[in-house]
Short mmCIF file of C-alpha atoms in Angstrom, two decimals:
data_model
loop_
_atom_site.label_atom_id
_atom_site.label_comp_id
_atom_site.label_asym_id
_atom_site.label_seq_id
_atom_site.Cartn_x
_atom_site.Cartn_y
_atom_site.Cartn_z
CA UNK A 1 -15.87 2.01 -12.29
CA UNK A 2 -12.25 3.17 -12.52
CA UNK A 3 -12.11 3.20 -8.72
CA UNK A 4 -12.91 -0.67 -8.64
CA UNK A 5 -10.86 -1.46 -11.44
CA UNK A 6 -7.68 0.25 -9.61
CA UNK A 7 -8.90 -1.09 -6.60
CA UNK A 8 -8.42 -4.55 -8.66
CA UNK A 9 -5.04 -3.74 -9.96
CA UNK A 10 -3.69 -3.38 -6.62
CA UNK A 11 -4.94 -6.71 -5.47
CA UNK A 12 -3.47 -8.63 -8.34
CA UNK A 13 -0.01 -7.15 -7.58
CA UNK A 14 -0.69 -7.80 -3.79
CA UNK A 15 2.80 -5.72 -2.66
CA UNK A 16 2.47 -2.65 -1.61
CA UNK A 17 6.12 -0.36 -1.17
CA UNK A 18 5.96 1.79 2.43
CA UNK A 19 8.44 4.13 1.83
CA UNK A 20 9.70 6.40 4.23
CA UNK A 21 12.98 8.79 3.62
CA UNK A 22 14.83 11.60 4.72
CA UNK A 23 14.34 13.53 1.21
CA UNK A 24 11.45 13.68 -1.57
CA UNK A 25 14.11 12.94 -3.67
CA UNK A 26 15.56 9.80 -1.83
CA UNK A 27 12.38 8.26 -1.59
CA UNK A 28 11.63 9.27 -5.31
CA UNK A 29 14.86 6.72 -6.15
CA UNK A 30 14.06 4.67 -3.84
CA UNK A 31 10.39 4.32 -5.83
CA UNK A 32 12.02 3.70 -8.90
CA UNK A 33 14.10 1.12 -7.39
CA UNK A 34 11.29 -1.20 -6.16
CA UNK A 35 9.69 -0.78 -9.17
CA UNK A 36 12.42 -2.04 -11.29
CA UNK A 37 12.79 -4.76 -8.72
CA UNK A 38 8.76 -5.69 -9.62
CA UNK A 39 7.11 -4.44 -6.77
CA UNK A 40 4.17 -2.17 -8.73
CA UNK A 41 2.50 -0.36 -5.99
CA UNK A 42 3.96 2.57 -4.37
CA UNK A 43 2.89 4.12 -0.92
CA UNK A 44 4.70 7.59 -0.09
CA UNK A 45 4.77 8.36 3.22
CA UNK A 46 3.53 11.52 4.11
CA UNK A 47 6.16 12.01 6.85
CA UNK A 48 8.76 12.35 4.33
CA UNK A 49 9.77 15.96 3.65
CA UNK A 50 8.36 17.24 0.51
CA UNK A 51 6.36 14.03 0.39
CA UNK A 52 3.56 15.61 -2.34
CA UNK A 53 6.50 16.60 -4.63
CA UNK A 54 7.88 12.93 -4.91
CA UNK A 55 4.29 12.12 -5.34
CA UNK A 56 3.97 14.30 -7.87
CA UNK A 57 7.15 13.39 -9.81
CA UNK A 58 6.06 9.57 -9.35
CA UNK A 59 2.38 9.97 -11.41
CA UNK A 60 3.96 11.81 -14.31
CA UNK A 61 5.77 8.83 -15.10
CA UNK A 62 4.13 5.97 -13.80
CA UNK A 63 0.32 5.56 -14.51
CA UNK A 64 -2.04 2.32 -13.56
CA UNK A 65 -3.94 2.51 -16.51
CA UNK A 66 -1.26 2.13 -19.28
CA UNK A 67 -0.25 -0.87 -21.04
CA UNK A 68 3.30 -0.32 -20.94
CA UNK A 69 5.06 -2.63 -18.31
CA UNK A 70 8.09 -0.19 -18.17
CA UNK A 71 5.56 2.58 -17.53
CA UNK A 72 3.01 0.62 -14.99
CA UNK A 73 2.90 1.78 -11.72
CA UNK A 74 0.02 2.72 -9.07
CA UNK A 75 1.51 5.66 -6.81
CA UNK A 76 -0.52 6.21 -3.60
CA UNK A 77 0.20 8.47 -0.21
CA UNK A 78 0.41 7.23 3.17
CA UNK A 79 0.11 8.17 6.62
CA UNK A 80 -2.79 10.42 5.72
CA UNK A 81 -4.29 11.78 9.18
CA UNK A 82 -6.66 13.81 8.07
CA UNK A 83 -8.70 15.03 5.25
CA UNK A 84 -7.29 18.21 4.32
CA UNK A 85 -3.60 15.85 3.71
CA UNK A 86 -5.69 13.23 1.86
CA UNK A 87 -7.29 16.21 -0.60
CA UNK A 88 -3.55 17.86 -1.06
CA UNK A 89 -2.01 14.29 -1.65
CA UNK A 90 -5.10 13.44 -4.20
CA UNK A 91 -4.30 16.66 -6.07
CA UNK A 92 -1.02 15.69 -6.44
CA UNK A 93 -1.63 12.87 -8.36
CA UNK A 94 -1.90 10.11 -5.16
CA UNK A 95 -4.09 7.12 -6.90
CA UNK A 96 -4.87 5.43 -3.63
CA UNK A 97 -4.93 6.91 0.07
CA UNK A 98 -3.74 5.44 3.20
CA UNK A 99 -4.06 5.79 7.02
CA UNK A 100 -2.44 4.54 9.92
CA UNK A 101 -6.00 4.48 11.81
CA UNK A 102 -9.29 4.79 10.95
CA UNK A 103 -10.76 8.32 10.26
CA UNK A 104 -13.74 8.87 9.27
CA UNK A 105 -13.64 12.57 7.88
CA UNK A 106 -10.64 10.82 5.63
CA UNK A 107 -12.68 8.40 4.45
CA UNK A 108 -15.71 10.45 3.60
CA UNK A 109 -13.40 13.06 1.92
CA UNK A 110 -11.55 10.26 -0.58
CA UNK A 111 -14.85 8.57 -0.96
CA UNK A 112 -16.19 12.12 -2.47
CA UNK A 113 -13.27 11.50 -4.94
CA UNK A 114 -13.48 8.35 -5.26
CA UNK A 115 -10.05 7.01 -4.61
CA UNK A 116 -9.25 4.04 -2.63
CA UNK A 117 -8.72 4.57 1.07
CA UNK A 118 -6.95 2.31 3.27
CA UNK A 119 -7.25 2.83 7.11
CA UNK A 120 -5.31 1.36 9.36
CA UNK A 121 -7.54 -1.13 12.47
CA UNK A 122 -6.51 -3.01 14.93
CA UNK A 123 -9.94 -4.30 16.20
CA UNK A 124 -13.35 -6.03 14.94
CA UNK A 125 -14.99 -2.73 15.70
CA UNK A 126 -12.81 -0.54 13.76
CA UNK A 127 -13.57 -2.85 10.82
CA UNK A 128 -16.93 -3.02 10.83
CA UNK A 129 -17.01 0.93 10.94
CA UNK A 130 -14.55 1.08 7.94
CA UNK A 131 -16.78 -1.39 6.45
CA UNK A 132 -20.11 1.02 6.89
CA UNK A 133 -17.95 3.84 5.72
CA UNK A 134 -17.83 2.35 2.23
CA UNK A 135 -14.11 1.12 2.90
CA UNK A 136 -12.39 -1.31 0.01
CA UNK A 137 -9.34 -2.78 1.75
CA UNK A 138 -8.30 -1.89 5.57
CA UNK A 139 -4.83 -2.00 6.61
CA UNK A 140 -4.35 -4.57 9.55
CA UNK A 141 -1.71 -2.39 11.59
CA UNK A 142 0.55 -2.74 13.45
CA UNK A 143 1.03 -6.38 11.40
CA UNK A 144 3.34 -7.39 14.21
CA UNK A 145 0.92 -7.38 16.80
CA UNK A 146 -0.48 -10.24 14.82
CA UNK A 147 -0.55 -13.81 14.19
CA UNK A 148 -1.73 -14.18 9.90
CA UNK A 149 -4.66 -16.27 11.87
CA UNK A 150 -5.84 -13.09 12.86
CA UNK A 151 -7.33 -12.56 9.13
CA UNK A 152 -9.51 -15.34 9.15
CA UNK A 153 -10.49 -14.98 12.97
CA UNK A 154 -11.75 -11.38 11.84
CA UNK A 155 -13.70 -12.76 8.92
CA UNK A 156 -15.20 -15.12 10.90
CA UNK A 157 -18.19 -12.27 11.89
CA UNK A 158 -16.89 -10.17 9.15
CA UNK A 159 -16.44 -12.07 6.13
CA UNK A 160 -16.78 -9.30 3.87
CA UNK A 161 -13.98 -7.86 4.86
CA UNK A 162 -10.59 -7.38 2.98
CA UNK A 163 -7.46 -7.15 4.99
CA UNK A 164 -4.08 -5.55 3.89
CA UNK A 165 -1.06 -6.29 7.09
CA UNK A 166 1.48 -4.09 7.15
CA UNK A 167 4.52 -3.57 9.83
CA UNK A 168 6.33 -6.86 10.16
CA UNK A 169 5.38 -8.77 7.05
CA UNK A 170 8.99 -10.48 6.08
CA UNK A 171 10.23 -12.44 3.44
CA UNK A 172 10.04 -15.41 6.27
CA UNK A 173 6.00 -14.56 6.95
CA UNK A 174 4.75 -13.16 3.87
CA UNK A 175 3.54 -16.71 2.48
CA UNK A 176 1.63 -17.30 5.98
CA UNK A 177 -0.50 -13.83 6.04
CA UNK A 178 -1.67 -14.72 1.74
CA UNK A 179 -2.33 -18.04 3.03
CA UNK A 180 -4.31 -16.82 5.88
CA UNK A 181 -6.12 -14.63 3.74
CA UNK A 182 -4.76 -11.34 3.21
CA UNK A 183 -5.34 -9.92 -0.04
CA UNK A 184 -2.11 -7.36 -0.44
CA UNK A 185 0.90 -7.04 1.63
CA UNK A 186 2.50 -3.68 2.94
CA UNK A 187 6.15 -3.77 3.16
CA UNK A 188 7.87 -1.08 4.99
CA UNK A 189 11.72 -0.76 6.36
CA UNK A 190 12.45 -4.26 5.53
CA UNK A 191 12.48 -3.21 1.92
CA UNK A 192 14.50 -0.23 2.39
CA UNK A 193 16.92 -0.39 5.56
CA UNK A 194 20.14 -1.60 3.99
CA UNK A 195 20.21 0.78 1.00
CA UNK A 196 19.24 3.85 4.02
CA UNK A 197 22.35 2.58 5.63
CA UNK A 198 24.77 1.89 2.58
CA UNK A 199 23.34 4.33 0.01
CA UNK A 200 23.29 1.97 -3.00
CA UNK A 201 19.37 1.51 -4.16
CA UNK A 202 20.22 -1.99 -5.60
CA UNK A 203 19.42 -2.96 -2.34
CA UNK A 204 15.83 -2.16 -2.62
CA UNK A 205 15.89 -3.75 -6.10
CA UNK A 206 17.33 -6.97 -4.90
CA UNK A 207 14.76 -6.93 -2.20
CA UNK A 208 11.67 -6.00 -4.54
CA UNK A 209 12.67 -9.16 -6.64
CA UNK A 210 12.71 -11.33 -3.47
CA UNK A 211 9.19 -10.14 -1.82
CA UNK A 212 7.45 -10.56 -5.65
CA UNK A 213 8.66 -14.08 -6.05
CA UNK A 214 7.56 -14.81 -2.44
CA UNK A 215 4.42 -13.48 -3.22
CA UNK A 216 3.81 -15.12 -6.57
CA UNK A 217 4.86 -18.30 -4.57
CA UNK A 218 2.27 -18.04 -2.55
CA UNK A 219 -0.49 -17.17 -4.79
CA UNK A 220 0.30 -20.60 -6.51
CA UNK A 221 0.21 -22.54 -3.83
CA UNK A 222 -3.36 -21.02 -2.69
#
């Protein structure tokens, strides 16, 4: 039950954080930044050094389940390859789980848990595999390889299946891929490239504030 009620939460906020830094501490700020900025859903990158501590850090304070705004947050790890990464990030406190492709032994693995896993496809096979491997949400990736038609091309066979892009959603196409049917957003260096550059995490604020409002936007026009 608590696996479809997160699995819930993470729909109604609909953006999704992909953050990727040269520190667990740099991303850790850079968490707390898009946070304050709105954006409630947090994806660590498992390429960041000392990725699992940041993780860590992130769901002692934050938790989904609380009724605290200041305190609300759903922390997840991404680019999980494999299942023994998935089981270490889960362990350190990772709500949700997700993959740039599709493997099964992952799946299986945070299935036995019963945390959310979302793998990244490309094609109508790969979906319809995630989908017989008990998968929630898959992650439509690379995004940018993509029209937002794409979504409801895919559903046409598949219309079961829920669709997350990420890798070149913008501020400029966010509106099209909620219209076409996505039901989250993952938003990656977009969010995060000028305060990398310049150091000053108001940047990712600033930016968090703009992606929620274009989201909310679109939700009301659906």
């Amino acid at each position: 039950m608590k696996k479809i009620q997160l699995l819930q939460k993470i729909i109604d906020n609909g953006v999704v954080a992909v953050l990727r830094g040269d520190s667990a501490d740099q991303v850790f700020d850079m968490a707390e930044a898009a946070i304050a900025g709105g954006i409630k859903v947090i994806e660590v990158t498992l390429t960041v050094p000392g990725a699992l501590h940041a993780i860590e850090k992130l769901s002692r304070m934050y938790s989904w389940e609380t009724s605290d705004p200041d305190k609300f947050a759903i922390i997840g790890a991404g680019t999980v390859l494999e299942p023994q990464t998935a089981r270490a990030s889960i362990m350190a406190g990772a709500q949700f789980v997700v993959g740039p492709s599709l493997n099964p032994e992952t799946v299986k693995l945070c299935n036995l848990y019963r945390v959310p896993i979302l793998p990244g496809v490309m094609t109508i096979a790969e979906v319809q595999q995630a989908l017989e491997l008990g998968v929630d949400i898959v992650k439509l990736f690379p995004g940018s390889l993509y029209d937002p038609s794409i979504i409801k091309t895919m559903k046409g066979p598949l219309p079961q299946a829920d669709f997350m892009p990420t890798g070149g959603v913008s501020l400029s196409n966010l509106g099209d891929w909620i219209k076409g049917g996505a039901v989250a957003v993952g938003i990656g260096s977009d969010l995060t490239n000028e305060a990398v550059k310049t150091g000053d995490l108001s940047h990712v604020r600033s930016k968090a504030e703009q992606y929620m409002e274009a989201y909310r936007k679109a939700k009301s026009e659906l």
